[in-house]
Amino acid sequence: MSPSQWIQLLFSGLTSGAIYGLIGLGYVTIYRTSRVVNFAQGSFVMLGALIAFSLLNEAHLPYWAAGLGSVLAVMLISMVMYRVVIAPIIKVSLIAMILGTIGVSLVLENLALIRWGGYGQSLPAFTSGSFDIAGVILPKQSLWIISLTALILVGLYLLANRTFLGKQMTATASNPIAAETCGVYTNRMVLVAFAISAAIAAFSGIAISSINPVSYLSGGVFGLTGFVAAILGGWGSSTGAVVGGLTLGLVEAVAIGLLPAGYKGAVAFILLLLILYLRPSGILGRSAAEGES
Amino acid sequence: MSDAGTLLRRRGTLLKAAFAIILIGWPLVYPSQYGMNVMATAGLYALLTISVSLVIGQAGQLSFGHSAFYGIGAYAAALLVVRYDVPSVLALLAGAMASALVALIVGRPVLRLRYFYLALATIGLGQIFTVLVIQLREVTGGWNGLAPIPSLRLFGLPINTYERKYYVVWVVVLLVVLFSQRALNHRTGRSLRALATSEIAASTLGVRTANWKLLAFVVSAGFCGIAGGLFAFNTGAVTPGSFSFSVAVLPVIMMLLGGAETLWGGVLGAIVLTWILNAFSGAAQYSGLIYAVAMVLLLLFLPNGVVQGVNSARVGRLLAFLRGGAPALSGAAVPALESLALGVEREAPRLDGEQITDHTKSERHRPDEPLLIVDDVSVDFGGLRAVNRVSLSVLEGQIVALIGPNGAGKTTLFNVISHLQRPATGSVTFGGTPTAALASASVARLGVARTFQNLRIFANMTVLENVQVGCHRHEHSTLLGDGLGLPRQRREERRSIARALEALRLVGLEGHAGKPAGSLPYGQQRLVEIARALASEPRLLLLDEPAAGLNASERAYLVDRIARIRDAGVTVLLVEHDIDLVMGISDRVNVLDYGVLIASGRPAEVRDDPAVIEAYLGVSQCTESKEATCAARSADGDGEIPLLSVDNLSTSYGPIRALRGVCFEVFEGETVVVLGANGAGKTTLLRTISGVLRPVEGRVVYRGDDITRVATAKIAARGVCQVPEGRQLFPTLSVEDNLVVGTASRRRRGDIGEDLAFVYELFPVLAERRKQTAGSLSGGQQQMLAIGRALMGRPELLLLDEPSMGLAPLLVEHIFETLRSLNKRGLTILMVEQNAELALAMADHAIVLQTGFAAVSGPAAELRNDQRVRECYLGQS
């Protein structure tokens, strides 16, 4: 491949990487407040894209309104999921909690199959067109995605460090009982975390669907890749999730350059397993000690 | 009675036989090709469900790798037959071996992960498998897969009709179930269930947990591989789509449906769900929704499965018969078992009497050397030195106690001895062997057994099984022996049943052998843990607070049992707060304070040691005693409403009653202190008032309102703020942010600046470090921050839990000085404190708790000279 092709490839890797990072941010936001690992995160991504698609093409709303409506709808779904399924199960066991979020994601996926069928749907780019810099074509959508990811990261940082709400959420994460005794309504904080996380996921879904068509099955792939990103960068850290996502996107791009395109789906997991082999303590060090109840 | 047990087991066998006969018989009665086809699919799912039950249900490892192993088995078998003309039966077995081999290679690193890491890594395996299969087109045929695959040939007979396929599948299923279920009823199953509940407890009984996890993983992969091979031969084609994520999830749902406890349940679950999904095959897009909703509903309403969920109902009882075998032992079944065990002419060494002494002598190196030598051991947690250069030794045949105030490092030292905790300096030598290089399971295998302060009992197993895990280090059988029931395994099992019953007899629980361990009252669960440790026939038994949560008669019983254990030749090292108990039975007492060994000697010597008295009661640091200001209290008579009144309050932790009917009142402007030894219920009392714990009876009334059931955050909003035990700061937040979170309880937060200024004036050092994270503060600063955080809520009643704990005397004085001035400004204080002298000096009123009761109460000045207070801490001399 020519150098300009490589640059092109790496740039598109960076774009996917930003999206993986965004999805990873969704996991981290929930985990940081509630210690819940939400395997339904990918379904939120998928629903974000498909609901926006319907609002745009069936309800004929303007693009911005369709996007906003979709984000709000997914936030609502996420909060209902927490109240109805996760909150009761969380006390049973960690395994039940993980299985519960997987169960919810399957329900959402199958509902999406019934509603939208098996075909991939695309949304238009936020603004069409691209920049051509010395033979390298940079789509405007990619720039949108990368800068909005940075913006969301900054927003989350400000939320956590500058707002009273964010501080209460951090307090809830680090010691729920102590937070309660300080007067923090911890249940409400977790609910807020689920809502924020769903909003990020829905937004990532909308952002992706202009590049990759999204079907009911896309949630699984994107969700898992985003999760891998969050782990690669150091589980539990927002910046880590984005860094992990970008790394993953670049590695995938290199793999696409060197290997047949079909191997792309395995890159994230091979990278994950390699990290687990080579630096198990680095990642294990952050996992729960012995989660016995 | 003993007949009932055999009868039960016979009926279990009968029901299983009936199940098998129905399976074999119905195609003859009702030869429906559709039915047989569905059932053949159900059989494959049953195999997958069994493998899932092994790994998730029994070993507690959340793996989703089975779709990959299923696929590997299928592709390997298909390739061998299609491309290399390998005989089909051989190919089937080779497929299973290939799956097992892959599992063996990836298992060790992957199984080191826990929970969602493991789930994700194993989902990744499935993903990688699919990608490889699609990409390696020359070998696997890519998306098109491999076809046609000739059918299986058994002894020349082609398995090419629905009927034959059905029978082959179900014969395999039945063989696998019988084999696996038998293994699960014996040592293999016990080890897996034990490590699923607590890897720590299992390893301290000598279970090499990593090996057992790997075994379960590899065997379950092998079963998946067989299922995959059968699938390939039955359908005549393999494509990547047959091994998708839903293949990994469906068996989990089937297991949930049938209950994770027995494999038979999972088989039923597989049959039921396969039929349900087939009934909806006309509306294919709904089938996924149905199993997904079923999964969520099962988790929500029947987390233990349908089989367990309706246990009381007739269906449940029916299925209970199906289970049979050891796990379903009811109390009635035990005598039968015992006679079985006694039938083997006492091969097991008895725990009482001389045999055990012989046994230990044979292992001994030098009789004059101490059994256990702890030499210069230190342990650091972050910057905190929990154990500081402790040296002590334990002579064989003694009962040695380790006592000290909360946080003195006793349990940490225990963890070093059983090698759950690596020391920063020093070494431990047991029976002449240095333990530094050993894993905790290996230390256990040398003959060190222990119990845990917070019970780590295997609640999902019977009492007998729990204790049999203790026998683990003397047993050798593994999966093959357990599954096939080889004669050697049977002899060994009889021996360990005898040994376990012997251990149960020693603690007086032989009558409860068949009950689920989780169903026993707390005191008996403690005894089960002791019996479990005893069954390993240890040379050294470590008992960590065996009397915690026991009532008086249970304690007396326990003392008697510990003495009998010593008489049986086992050396005992004991951590205990019940000072009377310790002084009564110990040959030697070691006292730890802040991680330092401050005294060691015979009980009487230690009791009169001034250093010990100081460690427990504290020294008076403040000479001016508050005049007995009974003014507030006497206002009682005038009908003044108390600020807080606690009425007949009782609180339990599960079965442990920590508070028993405590009554007292706190009036506005007072300082009331709650004293008492460790475990007396002081912290429980504060946590019940602040709503973190809910009482089982009694009321908490604040300003005339009943706040017993009010949410914790709302209690804080009423002005009851808590400085919790151990500070409980938010370590990642800055000092100032910790203070800001303290205002969460307030409705109006506009004037936070004032409160910050007030706290910074009170504790100037916090102002200097306002940008630092709370985790980086020293202990004293953290305590100040905890108090400051509570003050930010503008409390009317401040609850303080052990404000002096772990602090240097000068700091303690500073903090108490601050509290005194806050009190003078009108803040009402309810304080729990171990340093009795100090607390009594500043309090108006005091209550002394003893094992959950308010033993003594009165004006603080009077209690300062009250002999009873001292007795509550150090026992009666």
PDB file of N, CA and C in Angstrom, chain B residues 496-567:
ATOM      1  N   SER B 496     -13.391 -41.416  54.126  1.00  0.00           N
ATOM      2  CA  SER B 496     -13.554 -39.995  54.478  1.00  0.00           C
ATOM      3  C   SER B 496     -14.916 -39.728  55.094  1.00  0.00           C
ATOM      4  N   ILE B 497     -15.928 -40.499  54.731  1.00  0.00           N
ATOM      5  CA  ILE B 497     -17.207 -40.332  55.443  1.00  0.00           C
ATOM      6  C   ILE B 497     -17.014 -40.653  56.914  1.00  0.00           C
ATOM      7  N   ALA B 498     -16.287 -41.745  57.178  1.00  0.00           N
ATOM      8  CA  ALA B 498     -16.050 -42.121  58.573  1.00  0.00           C
ATOM      9  C   ALA B 498     -15.280 -41.022  59.294  1.00  0.00           C
ATOM     10  N   ARG B 499     -14.270 -40.508  58.613  1.00  0.00           N
ATOM     11  CA  ARG B 499     -13.450 -39.459  59.200  1.00  0.00           C
ATOM     12  C   ARG B 499     -14.283 -38.192  59.458  1.00  0.00           C
ATOM     13  N   ALA B 500     -15.118 -37.847  58.485  1.00  0.00           N
ATOM     14  CA  ALA B 500     -15.936 -36.647  58.624  1.00  0.00           C
ATOM     15  C   ALA B 500     -16.947 -36.811  59.757  1.00  0.00           C
ATOM     16  N   LEU B 501     -17.563 -37.997  59.845  1.00  0.00           N
ATOM     17  CA  LEU B 501     -18.538 -38.218  60.920  1.00  0.00           C
ATOM     18  C   LEU B 501     -17.848 -38.167  62.276  1.00  0.00           C
ATOM     19  N   GLU B 502     -16.621 -38.666  62.304  1.00  0.00           N
ATOM     20  CA  GLU B 502     -15.840 -38.615  63.530  1.00  0.00           C
ATOM     21  C   GLU B 502     -15.614 -37.158  63.948  1.00  0.00           C
ATOM     22  N   ALA B 503     -15.250 -36.340  62.983  1.00  0.00           N
ATOM     23  CA  ALA B 503     -15.018 -34.922  63.277  1.00  0.00           C
ATOM     24  C   ALA B 503     -16.313 -34.258  63.724  1.00  0.00           C
ATOM     25  N   LEU B 504     -17.419 -34.628  63.081  1.00  0.00           N
ATOM     26  CA  LEU B 504     -18.708 -34.060  63.471  1.00  0.00           C
ATOM     27  C   LEU B 504     -19.063 -34.491  64.881  1.00  0.00           C
ATOM     28  N   ARG B 505     -18.731 -35.741  65.213  1.00  0.00           N
ATOM     29  CA  ARG B 505     -19.025 -36.216  66.558  1.00  0.00           C
ATOM     30  C   ARG B 505     -18.236 -35.410  67.569  1.00  0.00           C
ATOM     31  N   LEU B 506     -17.018 -35.079  67.228  1.00  0.00           N
ATOM     32  CA  LEU B 506     -16.179 -34.340  68.159  1.00  0.00           C
ATOM     33  C   LEU B 506     -16.768 -32.964  68.474  1.00  0.00           C
ATOM     34  N   VAL B 507     -17.465 -32.363  67.511  1.00  0.00           N
ATOM     35  CA  VAL B 507     -18.097 -31.073  67.816  1.00  0.00           C
ATOM     36  C   VAL B 507     -19.578 -31.249  68.154  1.00  0.00           C
ATOM     37  N   GLY B 508     -20.029 -32.473  68.178  1.00  0.00           N
ATOM     38  CA  GLY B 508     -21.397 -32.741  68.601  1.00  0.00           C
ATOM     39  C   GLY B 508     -22.451 -32.482  67.543  1.00  0.00           C
ATOM     40  N   LEU B 509     -22.094 -32.611  66.284  1.00  0.00           N
ATOM     41  CA  LEU B 509     -23.063 -32.327  65.223  1.00  0.00           C
ATOM     42  C   LEU B 509     -23.377 -33.563  64.383  1.00  0.00           C
ATOM     43  N   GLU B 510     -23.049 -34.748  64.909  1.00  0.00           N
ATOM     44  CA  GLU B 510     -23.218 -35.930  64.064  1.00  0.00           C
ATOM     45  C   GLU B 510     -24.670 -36.122  63.639  1.00  0.00           C
ATOM     46  N   GLY B 511     -25.611 -35.549  64.403  1.00  0.00           N
ATOM     47  CA  GLY B 511     -27.013 -35.705  64.041  1.00  0.00           C
ATOM     48  C   GLY B 511     -27.457 -34.825  62.885  1.00  0.00           C
ATOM     49  N   HIS B 512     -26.616 -33.898  62.477  1.00  0.00           N
ATOM     50  CA  HIS B 512     -27.027 -32.935  61.456  1.00  0.00           C
ATOM     51  C   HIS B 512     -26.333 -33.147  60.120  1.00  0.00           C
ATOM     52  N   ALA B 513     -25.661 -34.294  59.979  1.00  0.00           N
ATOM     53  CA  ALA B 513     -24.774 -34.493  58.824  1.00  0.00           C
ATOM     54  C   ALA B 513     -25.454 -34.251  57.483  1.00  0.00           C
ATOM     55  N   GLY B 514     -26.746 -34.631  57.375  1.00  0.00           N
ATOM     56  CA  GLY B 514     -27.387 -34.558  56.070  1.00  0.00           C
ATOM     57  C   GLY B 514     -28.030 -33.223  55.753  1.00  0.00           C
ATOM     58  N   LYS B 515     -28.021 -32.302  56.716  1.00  0.00           N
ATOM     59  CA  LYS B 515     -28.714 -31.030  56.471  1.00  0.00           C
ATOM     60  C   LYS B 515     -27.859 -30.103  55.620  1.00  0.00           C
ATOM     61  N   PRO B 516     -28.511 -29.218  54.844  1.00  0.00           N
ATOM     62  CA  PRO B 516     -27.724 -28.196  54.149  1.00  0.00           C
ATOM     63  C   PRO B 516     -27.047 -27.310  55.190  1.00  0.00           C
ATOM     64  N   ALA B 517     -25.754 -27.059  55.000  1.00  0.00           N
ATOM     65  CA  ALA B 517     -25.002 -26.334  56.023  1.00  0.00           C
ATOM     66  C   ALA B 517     -25.577 -24.942  56.262  1.00  0.00           C
ATOM     67  N   GLY B 518     -26.117 -24.338  55.203  1.00  0.00           N
ATOM     68  CA  GLY B 518     -26.653 -22.996  55.340  1.00  0.00           C
ATOM     69  C   GLY B 518     -27.895 -22.936  56.215  1.00  0.00           C
ATOM     70  N   SER B 519     -28.536 -24.087  56.449  1.00  0.00           N
ATOM     71  CA  SER B 519     -29.784 -24.071  57.212  1.00  0.00           C
ATOM     72  C   SER B 519     -29.545 -24.140  58.718  1.00  0.00           C
ATOM     73  N   LEU B 520     -28.321 -24.394  59.137  1.00  0.00           N
ATOM     74  CA  LEU B 520     -28.070 -24.512  60.574  1.00  0.00           C
ATOM     75  C   LEU B 520     -28.012 -23.133  61.226  1.00  0.00           C
ATOM     76  N   PRO B 521     -28.323 -23.078  62.521  1.00  0.00           N
ATOM     77  CA  PRO B 521     -28.127 -21.808  63.224  1.00  0.00           C
ATOM     78  C   PRO B 521     -26.644 -21.443  63.262  1.00  0.00           C
ATOM     79  N   TYR B 522     -26.422 -20.167  63.477  1.00  0.00           N
ATOM     80  CA  TYR B 522     -25.083 -19.627  63.364  1.00  0.00           C
ATOM     81  C   TYR B 522     -24.045 -20.373  64.211  1.00  0.00           C
ATOM     82  N   GLY B 523     -24.403 -20.612  65.453  1.00  0.00           N
ATOM     83  CA  GLY B 523     -23.458 -21.262  66.353  1.00  0.00           C
ATOM     84  C   GLY B 523     -23.020 -22.609  65.811  1.00  0.00           C
ATOM     85  N   GLN B 524     -23.977 -23.335  65.241  1.00  0.00           N
ATOM     86  CA  GLN B 524     -23.636 -24.649  64.698  1.00  0.00           C
ATOM     87  C   GLN B 524     -22.809 -24.529  63.425  1.00  0.00           C
ATOM     88  N   GLN B 525     -23.052 -23.458  62.661  1.00  0.00           N
ATOM     89  CA  GLN B 525     -22.223 -23.265  61.462  1.00  0.00           C
ATOM     90  C   GLN B 525     -20.762 -23.073  61.859  1.00  0.00           C
ATOM     91  N   ARG B 526     -20.557 -22.372  62.971  1.00  0.00           N
ATOM     92  CA  ARG B 526     -19.187 -22.205  63.473  1.00  0.00           C
ATOM     93  C   ARG B 526     -18.581 -23.574  63.768  1.00  0.00           C
ATOM     94  N   LEU B 527     -19.398 -24.423  64.393  1.00  0.00           N
ATOM     95  CA  LEU B 527     -18.902 -25.752  64.738  1.00  0.00           C
ATOM     96  C   LEU B 527     -18.627 -26.575  63.474  1.00  0.00           C
ATOM     97  N   VAL B 528     -19.460 -26.374  62.436  1.00  0.00           N
ATOM     98  CA  VAL B 528     -19.212 -27.090  61.177  1.00  0.00           C
ATOM     99  C   VAL B 528     -17.851 -26.686  60.629  1.00  0.00           C
ATOM    100  N   GLU B 529     -17.554 -25.408  60.722  1.00  0.00           N
ATOM    101  CA  GLU B 529     -16.260 -24.945  60.215  1.00  0.00           C
ATOM    102  C   GLU B 529     -15.117 -25.566  61.015  1.00  0.00           C
ATOM    103  N   ILE B 530     -15.332 -25.686  62.322  1.00  0.00           N
ATOM    104  CA  ILE B 530     -14.295 -26.310  63.144  1.00  0.00           C
ATOM    105  C   ILE B 530     -14.150 -27.786  62.774  1.00  0.00           C
ATOM    106  N   ALA B 531     -15.298 -28.452  62.590  1.00  0.00           N
ATOM    107  CA  ALA B 531     -15.251 -29.874  62.232  1.00  0.00           C
ATOM    108  C   ALA B 531     -14.568 -30.049  60.884  1.00  0.00           C
ATOM    109  N   ARG B 532     -14.853 -29.144  59.972  1.00  0.00           N
ATOM    110  CA  ARG B 532     -14.255 -29.211  58.641  1.00  0.00           C
ATOM    111  C   ARG B 532     -12.734 -29.119  58.744  1.00  0.00           C
ATOM    112  N   ALA B 533     -12.282 -28.203  59.606  1.00  0.00           N
ATOM    113  CA  ALA B 533     -10.842 -28.078  59.806  1.00  0.00           C
ATOM    114  C   ALA B 533     -10.279 -29.326  60.478  1.00  0.00           C
ATOM    115  N   LEU B 534     -11.047 -29.869  61.442  1.00  0.00           N
ATOM    116  CA  LEU B 534     -10.572 -31.053  62.159  1.00  0.00           C
ATOM    117  C   LEU B 534     -10.464 -32.267  61.258  1.00  0.00           C
ATOM    118  N   ALA B 535     -11.389 -32.358  60.293  1.00  0.00           N
ATOM    119  CA  ALA B 535     -11.403 -33.530  59.426  1.00  0.00           C
ATOM    120  C   ALA B 535     -10.130 -33.612  58.598  1.00  0.00           C
ATOM    121  N   SER B 536      -9.435 -32.498  58.459  1.00  0.00           N
ATOM    122  CA  SER B 536      -8.174 -32.564  57.729  1.00  0.00           C
ATOM    123  C   SER B 536      -7.070 -33.102  58.636  1.00  0.00           C
ATOM    124  N   GLU B 537      -7.447 -33.462  59.855  1.00  0.00           N
ATOM    125  CA  GLU B 537      -6.499 -33.977  60.837  1.00  0.00           C
ATOM    126  C   GLU B 537      -5.257 -33.114  60.910  1.00  0.00           C
ATOM    127  N   PRO B 538      -5.476 -31.867  61.297  1.00  0.00           N
ATOM    128  CA  PRO B 538      -4.355 -30.932  61.318  1.00  0.00           C
ATOM    129  C   PRO B 538      -3.450 -31.190  62.504  1.00  0.00           C
ATOM    130  N   ARG B 539      -2.236 -30.716  62.385  1.00  0.00           N
ATOM    131  CA  ARG B 539      -1.367 -30.692  63.564  1.00  0.00           C
ATOM    132  C   ARG B 539      -1.596 -29.377  64.298  1.00  0.00           C
ATOM    133  N   LEU B 540      -1.955 -28.361  63.529  1.00  0.00           N
ATOM    134  CA  LEU B 540      -2.211 -27.059  64.135  1.00  0.00           C
ATOM    135  C   LEU B 540      -3.560 -26.559  63.648  1.00  0.00           C
ATOM    136  N   LEU B 541      -4.411 -26.184  64.582  1.00  0.00           N
ATOM    137  CA  LEU B 541      -5.729 -25.653  64.235  1.00  0.00           C
ATOM    138  C   LEU B 541      -5.764 -24.178  64.604  1.00  0.00           C
ATOM    139  N   LEU B 542      -6.046 -23.331  63.613  1.00  0.00           N
ATOM    140  CA  LEU B 542      -6.160 -21.895  63.862  1.00  0.00           C
ATOM    141  C   LEU B 542      -7.636 -21.549  63.965  1.00  0.00           C
ATOM    142  N   LEU B 543      -8.056 -21.055  65.111  1.00  0.00           N
ATOM    143  CA  LEU B 543      -9.466 -20.683  65.296  1.00  0.00           C
ATOM    144  C   LEU B 543      -9.558 -19.164  65.369  1.00  0.00           C
ATOM    145  N   ASP B 544     -10.250 -18.558  64.400  1.00  0.00           N
ATOM    146  CA  ASP B 544     -10.364 -17.097  64.379  1.00  0.00           C
ATOM    147  C   ASP B 544     -11.722 -16.682  64.940  1.00  0.00           C
ATOM    148  N   GLU B 545     -11.712 -16.191  66.153  1.00  0.00           N
ATOM    149  CA  GLU B 545     -12.927 -15.759  66.854  1.00  0.00           C
ATOM    150  C   GLU B 545     -14.042 -16.794  66.796  1.00  0.00           C
ATOM    151  N   PRO B 546     -13.778 -17.982  67.314  1.00  0.00           N
ATOM    152  CA  PRO B 546     -14.807 -19.023  67.239  1.00  0.00           C
ATOM    153  C   PRO B 546     -16.050 -18.686  68.062  1.00  0.00           C
ATOM    154  N   ALA B 547     -15.919 -17.818  69.057  1.00  0.00           N
ATOM    155  CA  ALA B 547     -17.061 -17.568  69.933  1.00  0.00           C
ATOM    156  C   ALA B 547     -17.879 -16.362  69.494  1.00  0.00           C
ATOM    157  N   ALA B 548     -17.454 -15.661  68.428  1.00  0.00           N
ATOM    158  CA  ALA B 548     -18.177 -14.459  68.010  1.00  0.00           C
ATOM    159  C   ALA B 548     -19.617 -14.808  67.670  1.00  0.00           C
ATOM    160  N   GLY B 549     -20.540 -14.060  68.230  1.00  0.00           N
ATOM    161  CA  GLY B 549     -21.943 -14.251  67.913  1.00  0.00           C
ATOM    162  C   GLY B 549     -22.595 -15.429  68.598  1.00  0.00           C
ATOM    163  N   LEU B 550     -21.880 -16.125  69.476  1.00  0.00           N
ATOM    164  CA  LEU B 550     -22.508 -17.252  70.169  1.00  0.00           C
ATOM    165  C   LEU B 550     -23.135 -16.775  71.474  1.00  0.00           C
ATOM    166  N   ASN B 551     -24.193 -17.445  71.902  1.00  0.00           N
ATOM    167  CA  ASN B 551     -24.755 -17.096  73.206  1.00  0.00           C
ATOM    168  C   ASN B 551     -24.036 -17.868  74.312  1.00  0.00           C
ATOM    169  N   ALA B 552     -24.402 -17.581  75.550  1.00  0.00           N
ATOM    170  CA  ALA B 552     -23.626 -18.087  76.684  1.00  0.00           C
ATOM    171  C   ALA B 552     -23.500 -19.609  76.679  1.00  0.00           C
ATOM    172  N   SER B 553     -24.606 -20.304  76.420  1.00  0.00           N
ATOM    173  CA  SER B 553     -24.524 -21.762  76.506  1.00  0.00           C
ATOM    174  C   SER B 553     -23.708 -22.331  75.349  1.00  0.00           C
ATOM    175  N   GLU B 554     -23.842 -21.676  74.185  1.00  0.00           N
ATOM    176  CA  GLU B 554     -23.031 -22.126  73.046  1.00  0.00           C
ATOM    177  C   GLU B 554     -21.539 -21.928  73.329  1.00  0.00           C
ATOM    178  N   ARG B 555     -21.235 -20.822  74.015  1.00  0.00           N
ATOM    179  CA  ARG B 555     -19.841 -20.561  74.367  1.00  0.00           C
ATOM    180  C   ARG B 555     -19.294 -21.642  75.282  1.00  0.00           C
ATOM    181  N   ALA B 556     -20.070 -21.970  76.291  1.00  0.00           N
ATOM    182  CA  ALA B 556     -19.623 -22.982  77.252  1.00  0.00           C
ATOM    183  C   ALA B 556     -19.357 -24.295  76.512  1.00  0.00           C
ATOM    184  N   TYR B 557     -20.252 -24.603  75.591  1.00  0.00           N
ATOM    185  CA  TYR B 557     -20.105 -25.818  74.812  1.00  0.00           C
ATOM    186  C   TYR B 557     -18.827 -25.767  73.982  1.00  0.00           C
ATOM    187  N   LEU B 558     -18.595 -24.609  73.391  1.00  0.00           N
ATOM    188  CA  LEU B 558     -17.423 -24.430  72.544  1.00  0.00           C
ATOM    189  C   LEU B 558     -16.134 -24.633  73.335  1.00  0.00           C
ATOM    190  N   VAL B 559     -16.098 -24.053  74.549  1.00  0.00           N
ATOM    191  CA  VAL B 559     -14.908 -24.198  75.390  1.00  0.00           C
ATOM    192  C   VAL B 559     -14.629 -25.671  75.638  1.00  0.00           C
ATOM    193  N   ASP B 560     -15.687 -26.374  75.961  1.00  0.00           N
ATOM    194  CA  ASP B 560     -15.558 -27.805  76.227  1.00  0.00           C
ATOM    195  C   ASP B 560     -14.991 -28.521  74.998  1.00  0.00           C
ATOM    196  N   ARG B 561     -15.500 -28.139  73.817  1.00  0.00           N
ATOM    197  CA  ARG B 561     -15.058 -28.799  72.580  1.00  0.00           C
ATOM    198  C   ARG B 561     -13.601 -28.493  72.261  1.00  0.00           C
ATOM    199  N   ILE B 562     -13.219 -27.241  72.495  1.00  0.00           N
ATOM    200  CA  ILE B 562     -11.830 -26.881  72.190  1.00  0.00           C
ATOM    201  C   ILE B 562     -10.888 -27.677  73.092  1.00  0.00           C
ATOM    202  N   ALA B 563     -11.271 -27.821  74.343  1.00  0.00           N
ATOM    203  CA  ALA B 563     -10.447 -28.609  75.257  1.00  0.00           C
ATOM    204  C   ALA B 563     -10.343 -30.056  74.762  1.00  0.00           C
ATOM    205  N   ARG B 564     -11.453 -30.584  74.266  1.00  0.00           N
ATOM    206  CA  ARG B 564     -11.414 -31.968  73.770  1.00  0.00           C
ATOM    207  C   ARG B 564     -10.535 -32.084  72.532  1.00  0.00           C
ATOM    208  N   ILE B 565     -10.555 -31.040  71.725  1.00  0.00           N
ATOM    209  CA  ILE B 565      -9.715 -31.064  70.524  1.00  0.00           C
ATOM    210  C   ILE B 565      -8.244 -31.108  70.926  1.00  0.00           C
ATOM    211  N   ARG B 566      -7.890 -30.301  71.941  1.00  0.00           N
ATOM    212  CA  ARG B 566      -6.516 -30.326  72.425  1.00  0.00           C
ATOM    213  C   ARG B 566      -6.179 -31.707  72.976  1.00  0.00           C
ATOM    214  N   ASP B 567      -7.133 -32.261  73.749  1.00  0.00           N
ATOM    215  CA  ASP B 567      -6.880 -33.580  74.327  1.00  0.00           C
ATOM    216  C   ASP B 567      -6.695 -34.634  73.242  1.00  0.00           C
TER     217      ASP B 567
END
